[in-house]
CSV table of C-alpha atoms in Angstrom, one decimal:
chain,number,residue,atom,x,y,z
A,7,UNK,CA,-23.9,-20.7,56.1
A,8,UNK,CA,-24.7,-20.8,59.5
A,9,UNK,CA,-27.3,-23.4,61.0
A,10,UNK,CA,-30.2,-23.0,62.7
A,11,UNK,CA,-30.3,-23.4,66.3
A,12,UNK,CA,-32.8,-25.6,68.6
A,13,UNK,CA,-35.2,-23.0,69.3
A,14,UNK,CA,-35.0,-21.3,65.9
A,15,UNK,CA,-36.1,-25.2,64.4
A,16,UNK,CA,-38.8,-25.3,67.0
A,17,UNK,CA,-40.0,-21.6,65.7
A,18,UNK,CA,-42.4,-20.1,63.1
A,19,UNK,CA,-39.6,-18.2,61.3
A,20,UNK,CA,-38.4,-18.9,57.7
A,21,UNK,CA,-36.1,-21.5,59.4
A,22,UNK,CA,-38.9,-23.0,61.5
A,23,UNK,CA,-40.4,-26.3,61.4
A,24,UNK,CA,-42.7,-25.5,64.1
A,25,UNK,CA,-45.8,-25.5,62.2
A,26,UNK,CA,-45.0,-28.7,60.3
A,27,UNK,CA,-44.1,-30.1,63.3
A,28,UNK,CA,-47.1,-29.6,65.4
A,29,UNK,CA,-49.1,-30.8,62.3
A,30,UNK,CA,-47.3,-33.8,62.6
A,31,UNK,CA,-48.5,-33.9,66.6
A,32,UNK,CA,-51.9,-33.2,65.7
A,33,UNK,CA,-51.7,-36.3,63.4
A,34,UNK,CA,-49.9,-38.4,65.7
A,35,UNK,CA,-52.8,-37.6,68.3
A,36,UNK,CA,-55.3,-38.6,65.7
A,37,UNK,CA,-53.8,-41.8,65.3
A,38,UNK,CA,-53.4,-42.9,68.9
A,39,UNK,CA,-57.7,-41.5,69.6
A,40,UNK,CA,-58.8,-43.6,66.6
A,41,UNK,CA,-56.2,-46.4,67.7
A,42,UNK,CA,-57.3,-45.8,71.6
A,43,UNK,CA,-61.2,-46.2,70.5
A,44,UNK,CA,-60.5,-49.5,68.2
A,45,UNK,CA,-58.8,-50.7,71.2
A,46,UNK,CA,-61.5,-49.9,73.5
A,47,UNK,CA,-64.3,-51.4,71.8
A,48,UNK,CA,-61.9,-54.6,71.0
A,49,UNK,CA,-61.4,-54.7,74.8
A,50,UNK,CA,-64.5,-54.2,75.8
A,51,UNK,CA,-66.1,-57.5,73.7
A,52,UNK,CA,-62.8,-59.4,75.0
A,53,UNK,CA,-63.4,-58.7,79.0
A,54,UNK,CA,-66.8,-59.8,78.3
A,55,UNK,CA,-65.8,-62.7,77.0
A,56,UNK,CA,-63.3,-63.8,79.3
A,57,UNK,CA,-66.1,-63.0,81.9
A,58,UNK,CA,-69.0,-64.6,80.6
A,59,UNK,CA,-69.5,-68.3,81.2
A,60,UNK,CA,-69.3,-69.2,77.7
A,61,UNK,CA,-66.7,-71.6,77.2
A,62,UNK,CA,-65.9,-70.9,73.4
A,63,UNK,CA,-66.1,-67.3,73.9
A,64,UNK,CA,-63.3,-67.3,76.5
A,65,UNK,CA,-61.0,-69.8,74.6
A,66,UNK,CA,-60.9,-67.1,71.9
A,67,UNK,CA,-60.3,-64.2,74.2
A,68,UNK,CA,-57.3,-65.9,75.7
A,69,UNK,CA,-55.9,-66.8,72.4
A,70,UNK,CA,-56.4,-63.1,71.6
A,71,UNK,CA,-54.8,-61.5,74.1
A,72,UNK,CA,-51.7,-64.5,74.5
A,73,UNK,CA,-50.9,-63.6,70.6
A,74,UNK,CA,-51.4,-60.1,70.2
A,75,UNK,CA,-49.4,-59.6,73.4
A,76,UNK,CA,-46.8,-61.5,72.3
A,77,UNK,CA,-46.1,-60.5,68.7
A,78,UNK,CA,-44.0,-57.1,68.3
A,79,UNK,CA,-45.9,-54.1,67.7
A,80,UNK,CA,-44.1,-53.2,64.7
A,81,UNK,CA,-44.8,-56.6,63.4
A,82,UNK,CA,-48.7,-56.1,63.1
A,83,UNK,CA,-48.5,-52.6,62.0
A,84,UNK,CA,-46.6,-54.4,58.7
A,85,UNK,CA,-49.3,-57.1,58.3
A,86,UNK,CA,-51.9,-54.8,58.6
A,87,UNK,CA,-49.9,-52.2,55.8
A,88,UNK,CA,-48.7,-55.0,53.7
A,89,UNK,CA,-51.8,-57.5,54.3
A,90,UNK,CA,-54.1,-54.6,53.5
A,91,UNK,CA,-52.4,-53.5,50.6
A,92,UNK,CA,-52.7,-57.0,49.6
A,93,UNK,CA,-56.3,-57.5,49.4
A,94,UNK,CA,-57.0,-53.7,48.2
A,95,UNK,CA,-54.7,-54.8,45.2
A,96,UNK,CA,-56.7,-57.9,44.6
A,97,UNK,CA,-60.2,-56.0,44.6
A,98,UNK,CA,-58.8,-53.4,42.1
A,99,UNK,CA,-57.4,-56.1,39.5
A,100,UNK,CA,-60.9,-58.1,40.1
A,101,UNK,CA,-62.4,-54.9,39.2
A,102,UNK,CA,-60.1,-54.1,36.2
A,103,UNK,CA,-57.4,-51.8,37.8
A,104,UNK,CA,-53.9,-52.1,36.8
A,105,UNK,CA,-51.0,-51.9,39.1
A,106,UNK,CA,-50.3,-51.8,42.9
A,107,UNK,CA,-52.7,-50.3,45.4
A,108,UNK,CA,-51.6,-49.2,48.8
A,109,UNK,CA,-54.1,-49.2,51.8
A,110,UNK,CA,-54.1,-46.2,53.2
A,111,UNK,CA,-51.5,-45.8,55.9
A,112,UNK,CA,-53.7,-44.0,58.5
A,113,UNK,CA,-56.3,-46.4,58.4
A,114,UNK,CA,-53.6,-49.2,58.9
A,115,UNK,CA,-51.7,-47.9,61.4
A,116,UNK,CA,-55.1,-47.1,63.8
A,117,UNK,CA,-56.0,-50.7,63.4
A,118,UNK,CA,-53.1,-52.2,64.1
A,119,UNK,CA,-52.7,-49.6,67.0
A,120,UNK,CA,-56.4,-50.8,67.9
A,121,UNK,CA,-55.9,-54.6,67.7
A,122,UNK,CA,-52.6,-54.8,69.5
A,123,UNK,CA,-54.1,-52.3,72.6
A,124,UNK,CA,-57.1,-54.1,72.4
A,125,UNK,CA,-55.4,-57.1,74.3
A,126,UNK,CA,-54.3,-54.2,77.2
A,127,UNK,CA,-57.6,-53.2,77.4
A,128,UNK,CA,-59.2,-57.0,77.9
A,129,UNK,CA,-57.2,-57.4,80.9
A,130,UNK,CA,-57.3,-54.0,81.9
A,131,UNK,CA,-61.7,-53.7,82.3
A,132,UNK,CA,-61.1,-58.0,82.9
A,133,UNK,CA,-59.4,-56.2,86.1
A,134,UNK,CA,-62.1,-53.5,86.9
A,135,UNK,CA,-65.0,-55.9,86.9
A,136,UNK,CA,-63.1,-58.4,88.9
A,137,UNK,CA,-62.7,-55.3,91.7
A,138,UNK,CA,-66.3,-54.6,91.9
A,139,UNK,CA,-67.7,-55.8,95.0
A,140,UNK,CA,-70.4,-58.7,94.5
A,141,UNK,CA,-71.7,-57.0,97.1
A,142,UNK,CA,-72.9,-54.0,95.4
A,143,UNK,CA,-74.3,-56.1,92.3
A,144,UNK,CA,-76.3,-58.6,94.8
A,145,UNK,CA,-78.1,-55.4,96.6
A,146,UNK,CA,-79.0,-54.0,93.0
A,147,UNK,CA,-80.6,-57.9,92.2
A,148,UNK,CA,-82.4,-58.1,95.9
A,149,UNK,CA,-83.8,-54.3,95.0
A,150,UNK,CA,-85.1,-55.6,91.6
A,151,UNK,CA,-83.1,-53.8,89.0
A,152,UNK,CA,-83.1,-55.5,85.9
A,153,UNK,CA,-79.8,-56.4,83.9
A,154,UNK,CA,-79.2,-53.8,81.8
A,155,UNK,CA,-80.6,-51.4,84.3
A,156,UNK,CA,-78.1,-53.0,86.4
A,157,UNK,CA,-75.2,-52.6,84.2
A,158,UNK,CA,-75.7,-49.1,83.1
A,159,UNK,CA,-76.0,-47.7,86.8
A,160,UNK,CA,-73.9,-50.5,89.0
A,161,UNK,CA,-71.7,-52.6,86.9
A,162,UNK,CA,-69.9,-50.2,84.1
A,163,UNK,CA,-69.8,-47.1,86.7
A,164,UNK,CA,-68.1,-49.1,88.7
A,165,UNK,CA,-65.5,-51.3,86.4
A,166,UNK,CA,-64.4,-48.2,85.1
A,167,UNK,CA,-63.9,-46.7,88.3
A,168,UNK,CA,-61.4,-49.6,89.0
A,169,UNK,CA,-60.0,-50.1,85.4
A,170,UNK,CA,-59.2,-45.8,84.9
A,171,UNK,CA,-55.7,-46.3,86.5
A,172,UNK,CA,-55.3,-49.1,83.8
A,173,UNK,CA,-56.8,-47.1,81.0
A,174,UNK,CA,-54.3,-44.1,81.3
A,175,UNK,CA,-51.6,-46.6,81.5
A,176,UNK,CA,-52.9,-48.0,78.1
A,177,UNK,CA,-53.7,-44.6,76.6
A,178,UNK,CA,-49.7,-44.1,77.2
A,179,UNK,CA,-48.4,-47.1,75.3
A,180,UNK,CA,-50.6,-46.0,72.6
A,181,UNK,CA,-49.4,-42.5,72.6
A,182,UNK,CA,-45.6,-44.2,71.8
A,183,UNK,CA,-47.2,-47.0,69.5
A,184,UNK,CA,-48.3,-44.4,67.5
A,185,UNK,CA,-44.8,-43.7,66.0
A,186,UNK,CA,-44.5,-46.7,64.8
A,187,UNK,CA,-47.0,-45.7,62.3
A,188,UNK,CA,-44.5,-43.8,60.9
A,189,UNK,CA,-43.1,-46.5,59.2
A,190,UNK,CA,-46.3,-46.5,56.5
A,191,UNK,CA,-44.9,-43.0,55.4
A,192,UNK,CA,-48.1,-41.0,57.1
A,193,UNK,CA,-46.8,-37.6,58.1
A,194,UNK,CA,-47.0,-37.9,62.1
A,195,UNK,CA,-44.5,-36.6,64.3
A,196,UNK,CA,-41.7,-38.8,64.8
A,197,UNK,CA,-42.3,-38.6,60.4
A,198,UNK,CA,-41.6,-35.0,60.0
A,199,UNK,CA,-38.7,-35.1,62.6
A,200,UNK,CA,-37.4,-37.9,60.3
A,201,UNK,CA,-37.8,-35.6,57.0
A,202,UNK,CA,-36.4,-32.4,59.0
A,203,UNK,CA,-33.0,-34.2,60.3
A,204,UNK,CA,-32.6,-35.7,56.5
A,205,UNK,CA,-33.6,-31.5,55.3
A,206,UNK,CA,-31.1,-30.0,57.7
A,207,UNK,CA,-28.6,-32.7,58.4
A,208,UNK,CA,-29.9,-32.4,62.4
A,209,UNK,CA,-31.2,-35.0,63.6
A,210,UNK,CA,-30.2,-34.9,67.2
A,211,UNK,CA,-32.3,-31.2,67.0
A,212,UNK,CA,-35.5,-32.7,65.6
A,213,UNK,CA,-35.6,-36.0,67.5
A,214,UNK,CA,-35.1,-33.5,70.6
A,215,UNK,CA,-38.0,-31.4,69.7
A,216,UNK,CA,-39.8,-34.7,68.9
A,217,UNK,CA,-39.2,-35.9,72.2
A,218,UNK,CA,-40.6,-32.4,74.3
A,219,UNK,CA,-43.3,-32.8,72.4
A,220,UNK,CA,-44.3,-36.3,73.0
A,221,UNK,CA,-43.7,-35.4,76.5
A,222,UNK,CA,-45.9,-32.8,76.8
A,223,UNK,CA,-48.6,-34.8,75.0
A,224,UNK,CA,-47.8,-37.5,77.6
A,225,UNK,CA,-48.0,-35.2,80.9
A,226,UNK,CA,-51.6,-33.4,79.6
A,227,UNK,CA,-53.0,-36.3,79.1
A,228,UNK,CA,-51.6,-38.1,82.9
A,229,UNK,CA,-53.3,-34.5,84.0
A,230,UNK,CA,-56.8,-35.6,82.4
A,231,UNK,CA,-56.8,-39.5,83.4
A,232,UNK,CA,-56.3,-37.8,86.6
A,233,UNK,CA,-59.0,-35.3,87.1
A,234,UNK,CA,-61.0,-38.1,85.5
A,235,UNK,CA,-59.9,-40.5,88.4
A,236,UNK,CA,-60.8,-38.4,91.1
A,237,UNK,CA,-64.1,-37.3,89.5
A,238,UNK,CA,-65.3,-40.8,89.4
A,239,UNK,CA,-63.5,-41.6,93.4
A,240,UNK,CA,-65.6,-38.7,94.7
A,241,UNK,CA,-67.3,-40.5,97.8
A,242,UNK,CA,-65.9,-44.0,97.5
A,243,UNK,CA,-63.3,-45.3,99.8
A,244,UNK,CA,-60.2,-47.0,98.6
A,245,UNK,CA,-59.5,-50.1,99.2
């Protein structure tokens, strides 16, 4: 029996594992958003932190980013998996269940994607603030804006200008953090590449195809940071 070549494993025929495949890339994008928006929100409480005057606040910011920065990736995706698993098993016996009970890998793998990105993004809008002119916020106090007034139209505008460069940068590691998630058996891509090479005996084919594809994710999404960039640059002068 003969096998199937690359592009017939990349196809929609009855030796295809195109469809599963992109199913898997949909998933893996799923992941890396919900992980890219825990990591934001995480960030964004951090760079304030480390911003504000608050003494206390800042210690804990540091200590945040100088852990999660330096333990492995893969390491807090298995506390997360095994931890959660942990206290979901706990809850169930307190509540009469018998047996194991697994915490759902998707929902693991986001937050761990979340809280380990999260340190990126501190330092990353940490950055962007930093790069805003004090300038620009000392004509919007002299004209009488108030504070939030002043950091909805002056401030965040204006951080996220600087910090975008940063933000793709982050939204990148992500995207390849996310098949790490793998390892929590949820059916992303580098997943299904694993279950078609063990299917087929080809796993050089489906880690190739895994690989274009994670490329091309990668490369539309530098195209939309981008356009995104030069949106927000429209009139301003770099430095």
């Amino acid at each position: 029996m003969n096998q199937p070549g690359l592009f017939e494993i990349a196809g929609f025929g009855p030796d295809g594992w195109g469809k599963i495949l992109l199913a898997g890339a949909w998933m893996t994008i799923l992941i890396a958003m919900s992980g890219y928006a825990v990591g934001a929100c995480i960030g964004t409480f951090g760079a304030w932190a480390k911003i504000a005057g608050n003494r206390f606040a800042r210690t804990v910011a540091d200590a945040y980013t100088t852990v999660l920065r330096g333990i492995p990736d893969l390491l807090v995706i298995y506390l997360f998996y095994f931890g959660g698993s942990a206290v979901v098993t706990a809850v169930g016996k307190f509540f009469g269940a018998d047996g194991f009970l697994g915490f759902p890998g998707f929902l693991a793998g986001s937050l761990a994607v979340g809280v380990t990105s999260g340190a990126q993004f501190t330092e990353v809008l940490r950055g962007g603030f930093k790069a805003v002119h004090p300038g620009e916020i000392e004509a919007a106090i002299a004209c009488g804006m108030p504070r939030g007034l002043r950091l909805r139209r002056i401030i965040a505008p204006l951080t996220l200008r600087h910090a975008l460069p940063g933000l793709g940068n982050v939204w990148q590691v992500v995207l390849k953090e996310s098949a790490l998630v793998s390892i929590t058996g949820v059916a992303e891509l580098l997943r299904q590449a694993q279950v078609g090479a063990g299917s087929t005996g080809l796993p050089f084919d489906f880690y190739l195809i895994a690989g274009v594809i994670y490329l091309m994710i990668s490369t539309v999404s530098s195209v939309v940071f981008q356009r995104a960039d030069r949106h927000l640059s429209r009139g301003a002068r770099r430095r």
